[in-house]
PDB file of C-alpha atoms and ligand atoms in Angstrom:
ATOM      1  CA  MET A 783     -14.568  75.855   2.106  1.00 83.00           C
ATOM      2  CA  ARG A 784     -13.780  72.192   0.985  1.00 97.00           C
ATOM      3  CA  LYS A 785     -16.258  71.306  -1.678  1.00 98.00           C
ATOM      4  CA  PRO A 786     -17.150  68.107  -1.301  1.00 98.00           C
ATOM      5  CA  LEU A 787     -16.257  65.141  -3.563  1.00 98.00           C
ATOM      6  CA  ILE A 788     -18.056  61.582  -3.982  1.00 98.00           C
ATOM      7  CA  ALA A 789     -15.424  59.272  -5.697  1.00 98.00           C
ATOM      8  CA  GLY A 790     -16.955  55.762  -7.213  1.00 98.00           C
ATOM      9  CA  ASN A 791     -14.847  52.471  -6.920  1.00 98.00           C
ATOM     10  CA  TRP A 792     -15.760  50.400  -9.475  1.00 98.00           C
ATOM     11  CA  LYS A 793     -12.927  47.922  -8.284  1.00 98.00           C
ATOM     12  CA  MET A 794     -12.933  44.597 -10.766  1.00 98.00           C
ATOM     13  CA  ASN A 795     -16.082  45.183 -12.304  1.00 98.00           C
ATOM     14  CA  LYS A 796     -17.897  46.495 -15.504  1.00 98.00           C
ATOM     15  CA  THR A 797     -16.972  45.582 -18.937  1.00 98.00           C
ATOM     16  CA  ILE A 798     -15.810  47.922 -21.504  1.00 98.00           C
ATOM     17  CA  THR A 799     -20.093  47.616 -22.302  1.00 98.00           C
ATOM     18  CA  GLU A 800     -21.385  47.845 -19.375  1.00 98.00           C
ATOM     19  CA  SER A 801     -18.931  51.034 -18.167  1.00 98.00           C
ATOM     20  CA  ILE A 802     -20.707  52.680 -21.299  1.00 98.00           C
ATOM     21  CA  SER A 803     -23.961  52.175 -20.533  1.00 98.00           C
ATOM     22  CA  LEU A 804     -23.601  53.161 -16.544  1.00 98.00           C
ATOM     23  CA  VAL A 805     -21.357  56.273 -17.683  1.00 98.00           C
ATOM     24  CA  LYS A 806     -24.241  57.382 -19.834  1.00 98.00           C
ATOM     25  CA  GLU A 807     -26.985  57.040 -17.315  1.00 98.00           C
ATOM     26  CA  LEU A 808     -24.577  58.885 -14.890  1.00 98.00           C
ATOM     27  CA  ILE A 809     -24.209  61.432 -17.521  1.00 98.00           C
ATOM     28  CA  ASP A 810     -27.994  62.231 -17.632  1.00 98.00           C
ATOM     29  CA  PHE A 811     -28.447  61.926 -13.698  1.00 98.00           C
ATOM     30  CA  VAL A 812     -26.332  64.332 -13.070  1.00 98.00           C
ATOM     31  CA  LYS A 813     -25.788  66.421 -15.415  1.00 97.00           C
ATOM     32  CA  GLY A 814     -25.338  70.411 -14.520  1.00 96.00           C
ATOM     33  CA  TYR A 815     -24.927  69.299 -10.611  1.00 98.00           C
ATOM     34  CA  GLU A 816     -22.217  71.320  -9.647  1.00 97.00           C
ATOM     35  CA  GLU A 817     -21.975  71.353  -5.577  1.00 97.00           C
ATOM     36  CA  THR A 818     -20.109  67.979  -5.225  1.00 98.00           C
ATOM     37  CA  GLU A 819     -16.572  67.041  -7.229  1.00 98.00           C
ATOM     38  CA  ILE A 820     -17.995  63.428  -8.921  1.00 98.00           C
ATOM     39  CA  VAL A 821     -14.969  61.229  -9.537  1.00 98.00           C
ATOM     40  CA  VAL A 822     -15.484  57.884 -10.723  1.00 98.00           C
ATOM     41  CA  CYS A 823     -13.154  55.341 -11.363  1.00 99.00           C
ATOM     42  CA  PRO A 824     -13.281  53.088 -13.604  1.00 98.00           C
ATOM     43  CA  PRO A 825     -10.790  49.657 -14.217  1.00 98.00           C
ATOM     44  CA  PHE A 826      -8.016  50.122 -16.251  1.00 98.00           C
ATOM     45  CA  THR A 827      -9.632  48.203 -19.230  1.00 98.00           C
ATOM     46  CA  SER A 828     -12.779  51.318 -19.193  1.00 98.00           C
ATOM     47  CA  LEU A 829     -10.669  54.554 -18.664  1.00 98.00           C
ATOM     48  CA  TRP A 830     -10.240  55.761 -22.174  1.00 98.00           C
ATOM     49  CA  VAL A 831     -13.961  54.977 -23.121  1.00 98.00           C
ATOM     50  CA  THR A 832     -15.201  56.353 -19.645  1.00 98.00           C
ATOM     51  CA  LYS A 833     -13.272  59.690 -21.074  1.00 98.00           C
ATOM     52  CA  GLU A 834     -14.145  59.909 -23.991  1.00 98.00           C
ATOM     53  CA  LEU A 835     -17.795  59.611 -22.661  1.00 98.00           C
ATOM     54  CA  VAL A 836     -17.329  62.030 -20.086  1.00 98.00           C
ATOM     55  CA  GLY A 837     -15.460  64.870 -21.972  1.00 96.00           C
ATOM     56  CA  ASP A 838     -15.762  68.340 -20.397  1.00 93.00           C
ATOM     57  CA  THR A 839     -18.965  67.443 -18.176  1.00 97.00           C
ATOM     58  CA  ASN A 840     -19.049  67.528 -14.212  1.00 98.00           C
ATOM     59  CA  ILE A 841     -17.589  63.989 -14.162  1.00 98.00           C
ATOM     60  CA  LEU A 842     -13.909  63.791 -13.606  1.00 98.00           C
ATOM     61  CA  LEU A 843     -11.992  60.608 -14.009  1.00 98.00           C
ATOM     62  CA  GLY A 844      -9.958  58.249 -11.647  1.00 98.00           C
ATOM     63  CA  ALA A 845      -7.560  55.264 -11.639  1.00 98.00           C
ATOM     64  CA  GLN A 846      -7.568  52.583  -9.137  1.00 98.00           C
ATOM     65  CA  ASN A 847      -3.768  52.295  -8.896  1.00 98.00           C
ATOM     66  CA  MET A 848      -0.909  52.553 -10.851  1.00 98.00           C
ATOM     67  CA  TYR A 849       3.203  52.551 -10.503  1.00 98.00           C
ATOM     68  CA  TYR A 850       5.416  54.170  -9.097  1.00 98.00           C
ATOM     69  CA  LYS A 851       8.135  53.610 -11.900  1.00 98.00           C
ATOM     70  CA  ASP A 852       8.035  55.628 -15.028  1.00 98.00           C
ATOM     71  CA  GLU A 853       8.357  52.706 -17.737  1.00 98.00           C
ATOM     72  CA  GLY A 854       9.902  49.501 -18.341  1.00 98.00           C
ATOM     73  CA  ALA A 855      10.006  45.807 -18.045  1.00 98.00           C
ATOM     74  CA  TYR A 856       7.062  45.532 -15.035  1.00 98.00           C
ATOM     75  CA  THR A 857       4.579  43.316 -16.863  1.00 98.00           C
ATOM     76  CA  GLY A 858       1.216  43.968 -16.337  1.00 98.00           C
ATOM     77  CA  GLU A 859       1.569  47.512 -14.547  1.00 98.00           C
ATOM     78  CA  ILE A 860       0.231  50.815 -15.637  1.00 98.00           C
ATOM     79  CA  SER A 861       2.203  54.126 -15.410  1.00 98.00           C
ATOM     80  CA  ALA A 862       1.537  57.234 -14.084  1.00 98.00           C
ATOM     81  CA  SER A 863       1.777  58.882 -17.967  1.00 98.00           C
ATOM     82  CA  MET A 864      -0.480  56.310 -19.122  1.00 98.00           C
ATOM     83  CA  LEU A 865      -2.628  57.445 -16.719  1.00 98.00           C
ATOM     84  CA  GLN A 866      -2.385  61.261 -17.483  1.00 98.00           C
ATOM     85  CA  ASN A 867      -2.157  60.527 -20.998  1.00 98.00           C
ATOM     86  CA  ILE A 868      -5.606  59.548 -20.782  1.00 98.00           C
ATOM     87  CA  GLY A 869      -6.618  62.538 -18.859  1.00 98.00           C
ATOM     88  CA  CYS A 870      -7.324  61.034 -15.583  1.00 98.00           C
ATOM     89  CA  ASP A 871      -7.710  63.692 -12.687  1.00 98.00           C
ATOM     90  CA  TYR A 872      -7.458  61.046  -9.826  1.00 98.00           C
ATOM     91  CA  VAL A 873      -5.892  58.333  -9.071  1.00 99.00           C
ATOM     92  CA  ILE A 874      -6.669  55.880  -5.810  1.00 98.00           C
ATOM     93  CA  LEU A 875      -3.648  54.381  -3.853  1.00 98.00           C
ATOM     94  CA  GLY A 876      -3.176  52.091  -1.090  1.00 98.00           C
ATOM     95  CA  HIS A 877      -6.866  50.830  -0.663  1.00 98.00           C
ATOM     96  CA  SER A 878      -6.838  48.125   1.971  1.00 97.00           C
ATOM     97  CA  GLU A 879      -7.267  45.366  -0.945  1.00 97.00           C
ATOM     98  CA  ARG A 880      -4.625  46.182  -2.607  1.00 98.00           C
ATOM     99  CA  ARG A 881      -2.495  46.186   0.872  1.00 97.00           C
ATOM    100  CA  GLU A 882      -3.860  43.089   2.045  1.00 96.00           C
ATOM    101  CA  TYR A 883      -4.020  41.130  -1.030  1.00 97.00           C
ATOM    102  CA  PHE A 884      -1.158  42.588  -3.012  1.00 97.00           C
ATOM    103  CA  HIS A 885       1.137  43.465  -0.412  1.00 98.00           C
ATOM    104  CA  GLU A 886       1.589  46.820  -1.053  1.00 98.00           C
ATOM    105  CA  THR A 887       2.991  48.478   1.698  1.00 98.00           C
ATOM    106  CA  SER A 888       2.771  52.101   3.217  1.00 98.00           C
ATOM    107  CA  GLN A 889       6.654  52.881   1.336  1.00 98.00           C
ATOM    108  CA  GLU A 890       5.459  51.630  -1.958  1.00 98.00           C
ATOM    109  CA  VAL A 891       1.872  53.756  -1.538  1.00 98.00           C
ATOM    110  CA  ALA A 892       4.293  56.605  -0.690  1.00 98.00           C
ATOM    111  CA  TRP A 893       6.386  56.409  -3.848  1.00 98.00           C
ATOM    112  CA  LYS A 894       3.085  55.853  -5.926  1.00 98.00           C
ATOM    113  CA  VAL A 895       1.598  59.343  -4.515  1.00 98.00           C
ATOM    114  CA  GLN A 896       5.061  61.342  -4.995  1.00 98.00           C
ATOM    115  CA  GLN A 897       4.930  59.758  -8.813  1.00 98.00           C
ATOM    116  CA  ALA A 898       1.240  60.927  -9.179  1.00 98.00           C
ATOM    117  CA  LEU A 899       2.020  64.276  -8.069  1.00 98.00           C
ATOM    118  CA  SER A 900       4.588  64.352 -10.462  1.00 98.00           C
ATOM    119  CA  PHE A 901       2.227  63.603 -13.680  1.00 98.00           C
ATOM    120  CA  SER A 902      -0.326  66.089 -11.891  1.00 98.00           C
ATOM    121  CA  ILE A 903      -2.688  63.197 -10.968  1.00 98.00           C
ATOM    122  CA  LYS A 904      -4.199  63.915  -7.462  1.00 98.00           C
ATOM    123  CA  PRO A 905      -4.083  61.011  -4.994  1.00 98.00           C
ATOM    124  CA  ILE A 906      -6.873  59.850  -2.957  1.00 98.00           C
ATOM    125  CA  ILE A 907      -4.653  57.972  -0.502  1.00 98.00           C
ATOM    126  CA  CYS A 908      -6.812  55.321   1.750  1.00 98.00           C
ATOM    127  CA  VAL A 909      -5.762  54.514   5.158  1.00 98.00           C
ATOM    128  CA  GLY A 910      -8.243  52.504   7.605  1.00 97.00           C
ATOM    129  CA  GLU A 911      -7.897  49.862  10.448  1.00 96.00           C
ATOM    130  CA  LYS A 912      -8.837  46.158  10.554  1.00 94.00           C
ATOM    131  CA  LEU A 913     -11.794  44.968  12.807  1.00 92.00           C
ATOM    132  CA  GLU A 914      -8.842  43.124  14.929  1.00 92.00           C
ATOM    133  CA  GLU A 915      -7.057  46.346  15.448  1.00 94.00           C
ATOM    134  CA  ARG A 916      -9.923  48.293  16.078  1.00 92.00           C
ATOM    135  CA  GLU A 917     -10.686  45.806  18.884  1.00 89.00           C
ATOM    136  CA  ALA A 918      -7.363  46.334  20.137  1.00 94.00           C
ATOM    137  CA  GLY A 919      -7.231  49.731  20.586  1.00 94.00           C
ATOM    138  CA  SER A 920      -4.552  50.201  18.065  1.00 97.00           C
ATOM    139  CA  ALA A 921      -7.085  51.898  15.441  1.00 96.00           C
ATOM    140  CA  ARG A 922      -5.353  55.123  15.712  1.00 97.00           C
ATOM    141  CA  ASP A 923      -1.804  53.787  15.221  1.00 98.00           C
ATOM    142  CA  VAL A 924      -2.491  51.733  12.480  1.00 97.00           C
ATOM    143  CA  VAL A 925      -3.809  55.224  10.819  1.00 98.00           C
ATOM    144  CA  LYS A 926      -1.028  56.953  12.006  1.00 98.00           C
ATOM    145  CA  GLU A 927       1.453  54.766  10.640  1.00 98.00           C
ATOM    146  CA  GLU A 928      -0.293  54.694   7.377  1.00 98.00           C
ATOM    147  CA  VAL A 929      -0.615  58.664   6.970  1.00 98.00           C
ATOM    148  CA  GLU A 930       2.884  59.454   8.040  1.00 98.00           C
ATOM    149  CA  ALA A 931       4.412  57.412   5.475  1.00 98.00           C
ATOM    150  CA  ILE A 932       3.161  59.969   3.186  1.00 98.00           C
ATOM    151  CA  PHE A 933       4.678  63.047   4.638  1.00 97.00           C
ATOM    152  CA  GLU A 934       8.184  61.679   3.397  1.00 95.00           C
ATOM    153  CA  VAL A 935       6.965  62.308  -0.031  1.00 97.00           C
ATOM    154  CA  LEU A 936       4.835  64.966   0.316  1.00 98.00           C
ATOM    155  CA  LYS A 937       6.088  68.540   0.162  1.00 97.00           C
ATOM    156  CA  PRO A 938       4.400  71.056   1.685  1.00 97.00           C
ATOM    157  CA  GLN A 939       3.232  73.129  -1.371  1.00 96.00           C
ATOM    158  CA  ASP A 940       1.718  69.871  -2.946  1.00 97.00           C
ATOM    159  CA  ALA A 941      -0.105  68.925   0.431  1.00 98.00           C
ATOM    160  CA  THR A 942      -3.625  70.306  -0.648  1.00 97.00           C
ATOM    161  CA  LYS A 943      -3.391  68.816  -4.083  1.00 98.00           C
ATOM    162  CA  VAL A 944      -4.172  65.134  -2.148  1.00 98.00           C
ATOM    163  CA  VAL A 945      -7.061  63.467  -0.588  1.00 98.00           C
ATOM    164  CA  PHE A 946      -7.035  61.200   2.186  1.00 98.00           C
ATOM    165  CA  ALA A 947     -10.039  58.562   2.664  1.00 98.00           C
ATOM    166  CA  TYR A 948     -10.673  56.837   5.944  1.00 98.00           C
ATOM    167  CA  GLU A 949     -11.912  53.562   5.333  1.00 97.00           C
ATOM    168  CA  PRO A 950     -12.421  51.244   8.215  1.00 95.00           C
ATOM    169  CA  ILE A 951     -11.255  47.871   6.247  1.00 93.00           C
ATOM    170  CA  TRP A 952     -14.260  46.345   8.451  1.00 89.00           C
ATOM    171  CA  ALA A 953     -17.101  48.254   6.665  1.00 89.00           C
ATOM    172  CA  ILE A 954     -15.529  48.019   3.389  1.00 87.00           C
ATOM    173  CA  GLY A 955     -17.992  45.805   1.268  1.00 83.00           C
ATOM    174  CA  THR A 956     -19.921  44.554   4.328  1.00 84.00           C
ATOM    175  CA  GLY A 957     -22.933  46.706   4.818  1.00 80.00           C
ATOM    176  CA  LYS A 958     -21.627  47.562   8.148  1.00 79.00           C
ATOM    177  CA  SER A 959     -20.817  51.428   7.786  1.00 76.00           C
ATOM    178  CA  ALA A 960     -18.493  52.894  11.177  1.00 82.00           C
ATOM    179  CA  THR A 961     -20.964  55.178  12.604  1.00 91.00           C
ATOM    180  CA  SER A 962     -20.712  58.897  11.677  1.00 94.00           C
ATOM    181  CA  SER A 963     -19.101  59.876  15.034  1.00 94.00           C
ATOM    182  CA  ASP A 964     -16.598  57.257  14.981  1.00 94.00           C
ATOM    183  CA  ALA A 965     -15.839  58.105  11.431  1.00 96.00           C
ATOM    184  CA  ASN A 966     -15.595  61.826  12.379  1.00 97.00           C
ATOM    185  CA  ASP A 967     -13.157  61.096  15.075  1.00 97.00           C
ATOM    186  CA  MET A 968     -10.650  59.242  13.089  1.00 97.00           C
ATOM    187  CA  ILE A 969     -11.050  61.593  10.456  1.00 98.00           C
ATOM    188  CA  LYS A 970     -10.358  64.838  12.843  1.00 98.00           C
ATOM    189  CA  TYR A 971      -7.293  62.371  14.155  1.00 98.00           C
ATOM    190  CA  ILE A 972      -6.014  62.768  10.554  1.00 98.00           C
ATOM    191  CA  ARG A 973      -6.712  66.317  10.479  1.00 98.00           C
ATOM    192  CA  THR A 974      -4.847  66.745  13.744  1.00 98.00           C
ATOM    193  CA  LEU A 975      -1.799  65.046  11.923  1.00 98.00           C
ATOM    194  CA  LEU A 976      -1.909  66.938   9.009  1.00 98.00           C
ATOM    195  CA  LYS A 977      -2.160  70.242  11.037  1.00 98.00           C
ATOM    196  CA  ASP A 978       1.276  69.335  13.183  1.00 98.00           C
ATOM    197  CA  LYS A 979       3.031  68.165  10.124  1.00 98.00           C
ATOM    198  CA  TYR A 980       1.764  70.941   7.464  1.00 98.00           C
ATOM    199  CA  GLY A 981      -0.063  73.628   9.522  1.00 98.00           C
ATOM    200  CA  GLU A 982      -3.526  74.991  10.190  1.00 97.00           C
ATOM    201  CA  LYS A 983      -4.113  76.984   6.718  1.00 97.00           C
ATOM    202  CA  VAL A 984      -2.730  73.738   4.673  1.00 97.00           C
ATOM    203  CA  SER A 985      -4.885  71.240   6.680  1.00 98.00           C
ATOM    204  CA  ASP A 986      -8.166  73.042   6.528  1.00 97.00           C
ATOM    205  CA  GLN A 987      -8.259  72.339   2.724  1.00 97.00           C
ATOM    206  CA  ILE A 988      -7.290  68.946   2.974  1.00 98.00           C
ATOM    207  CA  ARG A 989     -10.513  67.059   2.111  1.00 98.00           C
ATOM    208  CA  ILE A 990     -10.520  63.655   3.643  1.00 98.00           C
ATOM    209  CA  LEU A 991     -13.125  61.515   2.859  1.00 98.00           C
ATOM    210  CA  TYR A 992     -14.904  58.601   4.447  1.00 97.00           C
ATOM    211  CA  GLY A 993     -15.458  54.854   2.662  1.00 96.00           C
ATOM    212  CA  GLY A 994     -16.992  51.687   3.979  1.00 95.00           C
ATOM    213  CA  SER A 995     -20.575  50.963   2.994  1.00 94.00           C
ATOM    214  CA  VAL A 996     -21.678  54.537   1.915  1.00 96.00           C
ATOM    215  CA  LYS A 997     -24.979  54.215   0.455  1.00 96.00           C
ATOM    216  CA  PRO A 998     -27.882  56.893  -0.165  1.00 97.00           C
ATOM    217  CA  GLU A 999     -29.599  55.827   3.493  1.00 96.00           C
ATOM    218  CA  ASN A1000     -26.232  56.958   5.393  1.00 96.00           C
ATOM    219  CA  ILE A1001     -24.783  60.192   3.452  1.00 97.00           C
ATOM    220  CA  LYS A1002     -26.735  62.489   4.601  1.00 97.00           C
ATOM    221  CA  GLU A1003     -25.941  61.965   8.237  1.00 97.00           C
ATOM    222  CA  LEU A1004     -21.796  61.338   7.658  1.00 97.00           C
ATOM    223  CA  MET A1005     -22.100  64.253   5.455  1.00 97.00           C
ATOM    224  CA  SER A1006     -23.451  66.386   8.253  1.00 97.00           C
ATOM    225  CA  GLN A1007     -20.581  65.100  10.493  1.00 97.00           C
ATOM    226  CA  SER A1008     -18.057  68.159  10.380  1.00 95.00           C
ATOM    227  CA  ASP A1009     -15.291  66.583   9.032  1.00 97.00           C
ATOM    228  CA  ILE A1010     -16.063  64.805   6.592  1.00 98.00           C
ATOM    229  CA  ASP A1011     -15.602  66.000   3.271  1.00 98.00           C
ATOM    230  CA  GLY A1012     -17.225  63.452   1.055  1.00 98.00           C
ATOM    231  CA  ALA A1013     -17.309  59.358   0.297  1.00 98.00           C
ATOM    232  CA  LEU A1014     -15.055  56.833  -1.520  1.00 98.00           C
ATOM    233  CA  VAL A1015     -18.079  54.556  -2.915  1.00 98.00           C
ATOM    234  CA  GLY A1016     -17.589  50.852  -3.688  1.00 98.00           C
ATOM    235  CA  GLY A1017     -20.984  48.777  -4.052  1.00 97.00           C
ATOM    236  CA  ALA A1018     -23.154  51.977  -4.550  1.00 98.00           C
ATOM    237  CA  SER A1019     -21.190  53.231  -7.345  1.00 98.00           C
ATOM    238  CA  LEU A1020     -22.143  50.658  -9.881  1.00 98.00           C
ATOM    239  CA  LYS A1021     -26.022  51.695 -10.232  1.00 98.00           C
ATOM    240  CA  ALA A1022     -26.450  55.243 -11.869  1.00 98.00           C
ATOM    241  CA  LEU A1023     -29.271  55.771  -9.981  1.00 98.00           C
ATOM    242  CA  SER A1024     -27.514  55.333  -6.436  1.00 98.00           C
ATOM    243  CA  PHE A1025     -24.178  56.724  -7.220  1.00 98.00           C
ATOM    244  CA  SER A1026     -26.167  60.040  -8.277  1.00 98.00           C
ATOM    245  CA  ARG A1027     -27.842  60.046  -5.271  1.00 98.00           C
ATOM    246  CA  LEU A1028     -24.972  59.848  -3.403  1.00 98.00           C
ATOM    247  CA  VAL A1029     -24.003  62.834  -5.704  1.00 98.00           C
ATOM    248  CA  LYS A1030     -26.893  64.834  -4.987  1.00 98.00           C
ATOM    249  CA  PHE A1031     -27.163  64.305  -0.871  1.00 97.00           C
ATOM    250  CA  LYS A1032     -27.898  67.722  -0.691  1.00 95.00           C
ATOM    251  CA  GLU A1033     -31.179  67.682  -2.184  1.00 92.00           C
TER     252      GLU A1033
HETATM  253  P1  LIG B2411     -17.732  49.618  -0.166  1.00 61.77           P
HETATM  254  O1  LIG B2411     -16.510  50.140  -0.959  1.00 61.77           O
HETATM  255  O2  LIG B2411     -18.355  50.997  -0.552  1.00 61.77           O
HETATM  256  O3  LIG B2411     -18.924  48.629  -1.228  1.00 61.77           O
HETATM  257  O4  LIG B2411     -17.896  49.024   0.782  1.00 61.77           O
HETATM  258  C1  LIG B2411     -15.788  51.013  -0.011  1.00 61.77           C
HETATM  259  C2  LIG B2411     -14.534  50.980  -0.931  1.00 61.77           C
HETATM  260  O5  LIG B2411     -13.698  50.297  -0.821  1.00 61.77           O
HETATM  261  O6  LIG B2411     -13.817  51.704  -1.366  1.00 61.77           O
END
């Protein structure tokens, strides 16, 4: 019922030149494949050229961040209307690297979600705990706070337009992925929070991804879990072959 979604988060990688070759290769590898929704999230500088290349293919475009204000004196920021104008379908919001290095709060992430939705851009909202928090037994509390901050701005009629991504911070870029059953447990918990707020009919339609060291070797196992609807992928999205193998996890 929920179409699997595989999103590549390139982070601060790939010049325009490098983006062009990666996207061209990827288009070839996944041509005509419709079993999975495919999203690539290049850095801002490569969004336009990527859109030009993917056009109306089966590859959708996402940005990695945006600001919540409409426009004005916010040096270095990018607005929702700028992303909409390029043709972005998605935007990653609240990634743990943004929360940690750029001090984004759950409140700011919520404002960004609201702003993205008002420009018809679907947010991929990242949540997840640090290793210390998991070890201290507070992983669920951390995730609950991050998810519930979004409830303040997310109207019931918009709830199915968002995607959540559970990314335990200790599993990002470390090669140490969460076990598929740990990931599924937390994702089920997030779905319970969504169900309590928006009801079962809505929560059953909201996609929740897993992120953190997803690779061709572990994707099948992760996707075999009941509640994992896809993956947000960093490292393995930087090569067309590995990313296409994730996209085609069913094969
Ligand atoms: P990773 O990154 O796949 O390199 O662990 C995932 C992410 O941060 O979205």
